[in-house]
Short mmCIF file of C-alpha atoms and ligand atoms in Angstrom, two decimals:
data_model
loop_
_atom_site.label_atom_id
_atom_site.label_comp_id
_atom_site.label_asym_id
_atom_site.label_seq_id
_atom_site.Cartn_x
_atom_site.Cartn_y
_atom_site.Cartn_z
CA MET A 732 64.48 82.29 63.41
CA PRO A 733 64.16 81.02 59.58
CA TRP A 734 66.91 78.81 59.70
CA ILE A 735 65.72 76.47 62.58
CA GLN A 736 63.64 73.78 61.03
CA GLU A 737 61.29 71.35 63.20
CA ASN A 738 61.18 67.44 62.84
CA ILE A 739 63.85 66.68 60.54
CA PRO A 740 64.93 63.28 60.38
CA LEU A 741 69.02 62.28 61.01
CA ALA A 742 69.41 58.72 59.37
CA PRO A 743 69.89 61.29 55.88
CA PHE A 744 73.06 62.88 57.78
CA THR A 745 74.58 59.52 59.59
CA THR A 746 76.68 57.48 57.13
CA LEU A 747 74.92 55.01 58.96
CA GLY A 748 71.81 56.31 57.98
CA ILE A 749 70.27 55.63 60.83
CA GLY A 750 67.79 57.06 63.31
CA GLY A 751 64.84 59.20 64.27
CA PRO A 752 64.01 63.01 63.69
CA ALA A 753 65.54 66.70 65.80
CA ARG A 754 63.03 67.69 67.63
CA TYR A 755 64.36 70.93 66.20
CA LEU A 756 67.60 71.60 63.80
CA ALA A 757 69.50 74.85 63.15
CA GLU A 758 72.32 75.28 60.03
CA ILE A 759 74.66 76.78 61.61
CA SER A 760 76.86 78.87 58.44
CA GLU A 761 77.41 81.76 60.57
CA GLU A 762 79.24 81.84 63.68
CA SER A 763 76.74 84.73 65.10
CA HIS A 764 73.97 82.14 64.13
CA VAL A 765 74.72 79.76 67.75
CA VAL A 766 74.24 82.11 69.90
CA ASP A 767 70.97 83.04 69.00
CA ALA A 768 70.26 79.18 68.31
CA LEU A 769 71.62 78.25 71.75
CA ALA A 770 68.97 80.94 73.62
CA PHE A 771 66.63 79.57 70.92
CA ALA A 772 67.24 75.89 73.10
CA HIS A 773 68.05 77.66 76.45
CA GLY A 774 64.37 79.55 76.30
CA ARG A 775 63.00 76.19 75.31
CA SER A 776 64.77 73.76 77.94
CA LEU A 777 66.25 71.47 75.26
CA PRO A 778 69.31 69.73 75.00
CA VAL A 779 71.70 70.76 72.50
CA PHE A 780 73.90 68.75 69.98
CA VAL A 781 76.24 69.16 67.74
CA LEU A 782 76.03 67.69 64.03
CA GLY A 783 79.59 67.99 61.92
CA GLY A 784 79.12 65.15 58.83
CA GLY A 785 77.42 61.87 61.23
CA SER A 786 80.02 59.74 60.63
CA ASN A 787 80.84 58.73 63.72
CA ILE A 788 77.63 58.81 65.46
CA LEU A 789 74.82 55.98 65.86
CA VAL A 790 71.28 58.08 66.17
CA ALA A 791 67.87 56.26 67.90
CA ASP A 792 64.96 55.11 66.05
CA GLU A 793 62.85 57.56 68.15
CA GLY A 794 65.50 60.81 67.53
CA PHE A 795 66.80 63.73 69.47
CA PRO A 796 63.90 65.53 71.66
CA GLY A 797 66.46 68.69 70.77
CA LEU A 798 67.98 71.10 69.09
CA VAL A 799 70.62 69.63 67.30
CA LEU A 800 73.08 72.50 65.39
CA ARG A 801 74.47 70.94 62.32
CA ILE A 802 77.80 72.55 61.79
CA ARG A 803 78.24 74.66 58.42
CA VAL A 804 80.83 76.93 58.79
CA ARG A 805 82.56 76.79 55.28
CA GLY A 806 86.21 78.07 54.42
CA ILE A 807 89.61 77.37 53.93
CA ARG A 808 91.76 80.65 54.86
CA SER A 809 96.09 80.23 54.73
CA ALA A 810 97.52 82.40 56.99
CA ASP A 811 99.74 85.63 55.13
CA GLY A 812 103.30 84.96 53.55
CA ASP A 813 105.14 84.77 56.46
CA ARG A 814 103.93 82.08 58.34
CA PRO A 815 103.74 79.22 54.95
CA GLY A 816 101.89 75.68 55.57
CA ILE A 817 99.51 77.40 58.39
CA ALA A 818 96.05 77.58 57.47
CA THR A 819 92.34 78.51 59.78
CA VAL A 820 89.38 76.01 58.36
CA GLY A 821 85.34 76.38 58.23
CA ALA A 822 84.23 73.59 61.08
CA GLY A 823 81.79 72.56 58.12
CA GLU A 824 83.78 72.43 55.45
CA ASP A 825 84.37 69.02 54.62
CA TRP A 826 87.50 67.33 55.86
CA ASP A 827 88.87 65.31 52.84
CA THR A 828 89.25 68.36 50.62
CA PHE A 829 90.90 69.46 53.09
CA VAL A 830 93.62 67.14 52.84
CA LEU A 831 93.05 67.21 49.15
CA TRP A 832 94.05 71.18 49.24
CA CYS A 833 97.07 71.13 51.56
CA VAL A 834 98.81 67.68 48.97
CA GLN A 835 98.53 70.28 46.10
CA ARG A 836 100.34 72.21 47.50
CA ASN A 837 102.75 69.48 48.97
CA TRP A 838 102.19 71.18 52.70
CA ALA A 839 102.66 67.59 54.47
CA GLY A 840 100.90 66.23 57.88
CA VAL A 841 97.35 65.04 56.93
CA GLU A 842 97.94 62.73 53.42
CA CYS A 843 97.80 59.93 55.72
CA LEU A 844 94.44 61.65 56.97
CA SER A 845 93.50 61.30 53.07
CA GLY A 846 89.31 59.84 52.96
CA ILE A 847 88.28 59.88 56.92
CA PRO A 848 84.82 61.19 55.91
CA GLY A 849 82.93 64.29 58.17
CA THR A 850 84.51 67.86 58.70
CA ALA A 851 87.44 69.73 60.18
CA GLY A 852 85.05 70.46 63.38
CA GLY A 853 85.06 67.10 63.34
CA THR A 854 88.33 66.61 64.19
CA PRO A 855 90.06 67.61 67.01
CA ILE A 856 86.56 66.12 68.62
CA GLN A 857 87.88 62.58 68.69
CA ASN A 858 91.70 63.52 67.39
CA VAL A 859 90.82 61.63 64.08
CA GLY A 860 94.02 59.30 63.17
CA ALA A 861 95.23 56.73 60.95
CA TYR A 862 97.81 55.14 59.07
CA GLY A 863 100.31 56.79 61.75
CA GLU A 864 99.67 60.22 61.79
CA GLU A 865 96.71 61.96 64.09
CA ALA A 866 95.68 65.11 63.86
CA SER A 867 96.61 67.23 67.01
CA GLU A 868 99.65 66.39 65.47
CA VAL A 869 99.29 69.61 62.93
CA ILE A 870 96.55 71.47 64.92
CA LEU A 871 97.64 74.59 66.29
CA THR A 872 94.19 76.40 67.56
CA VAL A 873 90.65 75.34 67.95
CA ARG A 874 88.11 78.49 68.25
CA ALA A 875 85.13 77.16 69.62
CA PHE A 876 81.83 78.88 71.27
CA ASP A 877 82.21 78.11 74.92
CA ARG A 878 78.60 77.34 76.64
CA SER A 879 79.84 77.33 80.98
CA LEU A 880 81.59 80.93 79.23
CA GLN A 881 79.29 82.01 76.77
CA ALA A 882 81.53 83.18 74.77
CA PHE A 883 84.20 82.99 71.89
CA VAL A 884 87.28 81.16 72.30
CA GLU A 885 90.59 80.47 70.95
CA LEU A 886 92.34 76.62 72.63
CA GLY A 887 96.25 76.13 72.09
CA ASN A 888 96.59 72.50 71.25
CA GLY A 889 98.00 72.14 75.48
CA ALA A 890 94.87 73.00 75.97
CA CYS A 891 92.55 70.20 73.69
CA GLY A 892 94.37 67.69 76.17
CA PHE A 893 94.54 64.88 72.97
CA SER A 894 95.25 61.45 73.55
CA TYR A 895 94.40 58.44 71.28
CA ARG A 896 90.76 58.60 70.18
CA SER A 897 90.25 61.33 72.45
CA SER A 898 90.15 65.06 74.11
CA VAL A 899 88.85 67.25 76.08
CA PHE A 900 86.20 67.33 74.14
CA ASN A 901 84.92 64.07 74.30
CA THR A 902 85.93 63.87 77.56
CA SER A 903 86.33 65.94 80.32
CA GLN A 904 84.73 68.98 78.33
CA ARG A 905 82.40 67.14 76.44
CA ASP A 906 79.04 69.60 75.19
CA ARG A 907 80.88 72.79 76.36
CA TYR A 908 82.83 73.00 73.22
CA ILE A 909 81.04 73.74 69.78
CA VAL A 910 83.76 73.89 68.09
CA LEU A 911 83.54 77.24 64.47
CA SER A 912 87.34 76.19 63.58
CA VAL A 913 90.50 75.16 63.15
CA THR A 914 93.83 76.12 62.75
CA TYR A 915 96.60 73.54 61.39
CA SER A 916 99.98 73.98 60.88
CA LEU A 917 101.58 72.05 57.69
CA ARG A 918 105.06 71.02 56.98
CA VAL A 919 105.71 72.57 53.81
CA GLY A 920 107.37 70.78 51.34
CA GLY A 921 107.82 67.97 54.34
CA GLU A 922 108.00 64.19 53.35
CA PRO A 923 104.83 61.86 53.76
CA ARG A 924 104.73 59.92 56.42
CA ILE A 925 105.23 55.57 55.12
CA HIS A 926 105.23 54.41 58.60
CA TYR A 927 102.25 51.60 58.39
CA PRO A 928 103.08 48.01 57.88
CA ASP A 929 99.86 48.42 54.87
CA LEU A 930 101.35 51.27 53.63
CA GLN A 931 104.73 50.22 53.35
CA ARG A 932 104.48 47.13 51.55
CA TYR A 933 101.70 49.41 49.11
CA PHE A 934 105.40 51.27 47.92
CA THR A 935 107.57 48.19 48.22
CA GLY A 936 109.85 48.08 45.63
CA LYS A 937 108.99 51.80 44.46
CA PRO A 938 112.12 53.52 44.18
CA GLU A 939 112.45 56.79 45.26
CA THR A 940 109.99 58.26 47.90
CA PRO A 941 107.37 58.57 47.24
CA SER A 942 104.76 62.07 46.15
CA LEU A 943 102.26 63.48 49.45
CA GLY A 944 99.65 63.04 46.22
CA ALA A 945 101.24 59.10 45.95
CA VAL A 946 100.76 58.39 49.49
CA ARG A 947 96.92 60.07 49.56
CA GLU A 948 96.06 57.33 46.82
CA ALA A 949 97.91 55.22 48.90
CA VAL A 950 95.74 55.44 51.93
CA ARG A 951 92.70 55.58 49.74
CA ALA A 952 94.02 52.52 48.12
CA VAL A 953 94.09 50.77 51.11
CA ARG A 954 91.31 52.23 53.01
CA ALA A 955 89.02 51.05 49.95
CA SER A 956 89.71 47.69 49.89
CA LYS A 957 88.58 47.91 53.55
CA ALA A 958 85.65 49.90 53.31
CA MET A 959 86.72 52.77 55.29
CA LEU A 960 86.42 55.04 51.90
CA LEU A 961 82.88 55.74 51.91
CA VAL A 962 82.15 55.12 47.82
CA PRO A 963 78.73 55.73 46.87
CA GLY A 964 75.71 52.88 46.61
CA ASP A 965 78.78 50.42 48.15
CA PRO A 966 76.62 48.39 51.02
CA ASP A 967 79.52 48.38 53.05
CA CYS A 968 80.56 52.00 53.68
CA ARG A 969 76.72 52.15 55.30
CA SER A 970 79.28 52.76 58.62
CA ALA A 971 80.47 54.32 61.21
CA GLY A 972 83.94 53.65 60.63
CA SER A 973 85.61 51.73 62.66
CA PHE A 974 83.41 51.34 65.46
CA PHE A 975 84.90 49.79 68.47
CA LYS A 976 88.36 51.37 69.73
CA ASN A 977 91.71 49.86 69.85
CA PRO A 978 92.06 48.61 72.56
CA VAL A 979 95.11 50.27 74.92
CA VAL A 980 97.01 47.87 77.72
CA SER A 981 100.44 47.45 79.79
CA GLU A 982 101.96 44.76 78.37
CA GLU A 983 100.98 43.03 81.07
CA ASP A 984 98.24 43.06 79.61
CA PHE A 985 99.59 42.10 76.91
CA LEU A 986 100.96 38.92 78.02
CA ARG A 987 97.62 37.73 79.63
CA ILE A 988 95.40 38.24 76.38
CA THR A 989 97.94 35.99 74.46
CA GLU A 990 97.55 33.89 76.81
CA ALA A 991 93.83 33.90 76.74
CA ALA A 992 94.19 33.96 72.74
CA ARG A 993 96.82 30.11 73.44
CA SER A 994 94.38 28.93 75.83
CA HIS A 995 91.03 29.52 73.53
CA GLN A 996 93.33 28.44 70.66
CA CYS A 997 92.83 31.63 68.32
CA MET A 998 96.44 31.70 67.35
CA ARG A 999 98.17 29.49 64.94
CA GLU A 1000 101.20 27.73 65.87
CA GLY A 1001 103.73 30.11 66.09
CA GLU A 1002 101.53 32.73 65.35
CA SER A 1003 101.71 36.00 67.67
CA LEU A 1004 99.04 38.63 68.62
CA PRO A 1005 99.29 41.68 66.61
CA ARG A 1006 101.24 44.65 68.21
CA PHE A 1007 101.97 48.35 67.67
CA ARG A 1008 103.21 50.96 69.75
CA ALA A 1009 101.65 53.55 72.43
CA PRO A 1010 102.55 56.33 74.28
CA ALA A 1011 103.56 56.06 78.34
CA GLY A 1012 105.27 52.06 76.72
CA ARG A 1013 101.80 50.43 76.48
CA VAL A 1014 100.35 48.54 73.65
CA LYS A 1015 97.68 49.42 71.36
CA VAL A 1016 95.64 46.10 70.51
CA PRO A 1017 93.89 45.52 67.13
CA ALA A 1018 90.03 45.49 68.31
CA ALA A 1019 89.38 43.79 64.49
CA TRP A 1020 91.99 41.27 65.73
CA LEU A 1021 89.97 40.01 68.66
CA ILE A 1022 86.22 40.14 66.70
CA GLU A 1023 87.75 38.05 64.17
CA ARG A 1024 89.59 35.35 66.60
CA ALA A 1025 86.71 35.62 68.96
CA GLY A 1026 84.25 34.00 66.58
CA PHE A 1027 82.97 36.40 64.01
CA ARG A 1028 84.08 36.60 59.97
CA LYS A 1029 83.81 39.16 57.97
CA GLY A 1030 80.18 39.34 56.61
CA TYR A 1031 78.39 38.62 59.49
CA ALA A 1032 74.95 39.30 59.39
CA ARG A 1033 72.59 39.56 62.79
CA GLY A 1034 69.28 40.86 61.03
CA ARG A 1035 69.41 44.30 59.18
CA ALA A 1036 72.38 45.19 61.02
CA GLY A 1037 76.08 42.97 60.33
CA LEU A 1038 80.29 43.63 59.68
CA SER A 1039 81.08 44.95 56.90
CA THR A 1040 81.84 42.19 53.96
CA LYS A 1041 85.31 43.60 53.82
CA HIS A 1042 86.58 44.71 57.81
CA THR A 1043 85.10 43.27 61.02
CA LEU A 1044 85.59 46.22 62.89
CA ALA A 1045 82.44 48.31 60.54
CA LEU A 1046 79.33 47.29 62.23
CA VAL A 1047 77.19 48.15 58.91
CA ASN A 1048 73.49 49.01 58.22
CA ARG A 1049 72.74 45.90 55.95
CA GLY A 1050 68.98 48.05 54.77
CA GLY A 1051 66.60 49.23 56.86
CA ALA A 1052 68.76 48.30 60.46
CA THR A 1053 67.37 50.12 63.22
CA ALA A 1054 69.86 51.95 65.92
CA MET A 1055 68.27 48.88 68.07
CA GLU A 1056 69.64 46.00 65.53
CA VAL A 1057 73.15 47.73 65.72
CA LEU A 1058 73.04 48.00 69.50
CA GLU A 1059 72.62 44.63 70.10
CA LEU A 1060 74.98 43.21 67.54
CA MET A 1061 77.16 45.43 69.47
CA GLY A 1062 76.90 44.18 72.23
CA GLU A 1063 77.61 40.62 71.45
CA ILE A 1064 80.64 41.17 70.09
CA GLN A 1065 81.78 42.86 72.92
CA GLN A 1066 80.54 39.98 75.35
CA ARG A 1067 82.24 37.45 73.16
CA VAL A 1068 85.28 39.13 72.72
CA TYR A 1069 85.24 39.40 76.92
CA GLU A 1070 84.33 35.85 77.23
CA THR A 1071 86.84 34.79 75.39
CA PHE A 1072 89.72 37.74 75.87
CA SER A 1073 88.66 39.55 79.67
CA VAL A 1074 89.29 42.61 77.37
CA GLU A 1075 86.10 45.51 77.27
CA LEU A 1076 85.21 46.61 73.70
CA THR A 1077 84.86 50.74 74.24
CA PRO A 1078 82.82 51.98 71.15
CA GLU A 1079 83.98 54.97 68.87
CA PRO A 1080 80.67 55.83 67.92
CA VAL A 1081 78.45 58.76 69.66
CA LEU A 1082 75.36 57.35 71.15
CA VAL A 1083 72.55 60.39 70.52
CA GLY A 1084 69.38 60.61 71.65
CA PHE A 1085 69.63 56.95 73.72
CA PRO A 1086 68.78 57.62 77.64
CA GLY A 1087 71.85 58.51 79.71
CA ASN A 1088 73.19 59.64 76.47
CA GLN A 1089 71.24 63.35 75.83
C1 LIG B 2471 84.48 55.36 55.78
C2 LIG B 2471 84.64 55.51 57.49
C3 LIG B 2471 85.51 55.98 58.15
C4 LIG B 2471 86.09 55.81 58.86
N1 LIG B 2471 87.78 56.50 59.09
C5 LIG B 2471 88.42 56.78 60.62
C6 LIG B 2471 89.54 56.90 60.44
O1 LIG B 2471 90.28 56.62 60.39
N2 LIG B 2471 89.95 57.40 62.52
C7 LIG B 2471 89.54 58.36 62.62
O2 LIG B 2471 89.47 58.18 63.75
N3 LIG B 2471 87.94 58.06 62.33
C8 LIG B 2471 87.09 57.58 61.33
N4 LIG B 2471 85.97 57.65 60.92
C9 LIG B 2471 85.26 58.18 61.95
C10 LIG B 2471 84.97 59.09 61.70
O3 LIG B 2471 84.83 59.69 59.99
C11 LIG B 2471 85.13 60.85 62.48
O4 LIG B 2471 85.48 60.82 63.42
C12 LIG B 2471 85.24 62.30 61.74
O5 LIG B 2471 85.96 63.17 62.51
C13 LIG B 2471 83.73 62.82 62.67
O6 LIG B 2471 83.58 64.20 61.87
P1 LIG B 2471 81.88 64.26 62.05
O7 LIG B 2471 81.99 65.37 61.21
O8 LIG B 2471 81.12 63.72 60.74
O9 LIG B 2471 81.59 64.38 63.38
P2 LIG B 2471 79.71 64.01 63.70
O10 LIG B 2471 79.73 62.23 63.09
O11 LIG B 2471 79.04 64.44 62.66
O12 LIG B 2471 79.49 63.91 64.90
C14 LIG B 2471 81.07 62.93 65.86
C15 LIG B 2471 81.08 63.72 67.15
O13 LIG B 2471 81.89 65.09 67.12
C16 LIG B 2471 80.94 66.26 67.60
N5 LIG B 2471 81.49 67.46 66.22
C17 LIG B 2471 81.00 67.00 65.39
N6 LIG B 2471 81.77 68.59 64.84
C18 LIG B 2471 81.57 69.14 66.03
C19 LIG B 2471 81.95 70.11 66.37
N7 LIG B 2471 81.77 71.48 65.38
N8 LIG B 2471 82.17 70.99 67.83
C20 LIG B 2471 81.44 70.38 68.54
N9 LIG B 2471 81.55 69.06 67.98
C21 LIG B 2471 81.41 68.31 67.18
C22 LIG B 2471 79.74 65.17 67.25
O14 LIG B 2471 78.68 66.36 68.18
C23 LIG B 2471 79.60 63.91 67.93
O15 LIG B 2471 79.82 64.07 69.54
C24 LIG B 2471 85.10 56.66 59.66
C25 LIG B 2471 83.80 57.14 59.77
C26 LIG B 2471 83.83 56.20 58.47
C27 LIG B 2471 81.82 56.40 58.22
#
């Protein structure tokens, strides 16, 4: 199979720019390639990893000892006239290109997800979200190859089991599905959502409701100020975005964390612990706040790995960092946050090629 290559460095396919080679790599530009590539891996008893835009992974220094399927299926198709606002997007399509496509048509629902790197196929995996919107709110169906049934399947929104940074794709059914396209349902002519404090501040004093395009620009500007927008040449962008999920806790645990913050003198007089509402009466606590108050400042360096100079939640490759160095920094942060607040931070990026994670 000419489209399967051997010993291909993976670092250039990741936003962290870290990781050794893939034993084999297959570029999947057509759905049918998946079947042949999986047969190739099966025949050689190779593990398989599905790669999108590489913006949410940390690849081991040793690389991946199996077959990497790099999903390149492209195309954005809108449904026929009787179903306005519906679009089916190839899993390998750049996500932000699709967001722009929607904004230009005045279709609301993804404008706050502007500037998130990666592919459309990556959006259902961890149910990407930002600035008050989540992919799960607009995903209608996901077309995938089901490795258990050995068949192409279509999953409705309910079957995807979406919650905060989670779906069946990264939990109970991990590694089962290879997403090939996603159908989104947008609100034609809908109003933008400006619920998030950063966005509300951006538009303070501006009289009329901003257009979807204005919200897209605002989101990108806010993201750029936090190095959460990929800007070529900016070393703060050699990251996987937020490295930890925001802990979602009970009201009782929230009070306990507040108490711990007070007793460790992590809060100023009159200050309260920041909180966001989460489903089922739970509370989302910003991981960045916990990291900062546990004693890490922006730009903190540990060898060639470090924290972004603009955001404590982004671990960056300061230049030539190894995966092991990033893991050591991750461990240091987790330990100090745990010692200070008794909160376990869960990493967001997927670990690839590490023992136990293949
Ligand atoms: C600067 C920066 C900012 C970010 N900001 C945000 C943010 O605001 N919100 C947010 O939620 N995320 C954010 N991220 C994380 C990341 O961009 C998203 O999670 C994105 O959806 C990952 O898509 P990807 O195509 O790059 O997936 P990859 O990184 O290639 O893969 C991630 C996981 O998804 C799986 N996967 C990818 N494609 C497929 C497929 N077609 N079929 C099956 N499995 C697949 C992989 O196997 C892997 O397990 C950010 C990352 C960076 C670098």
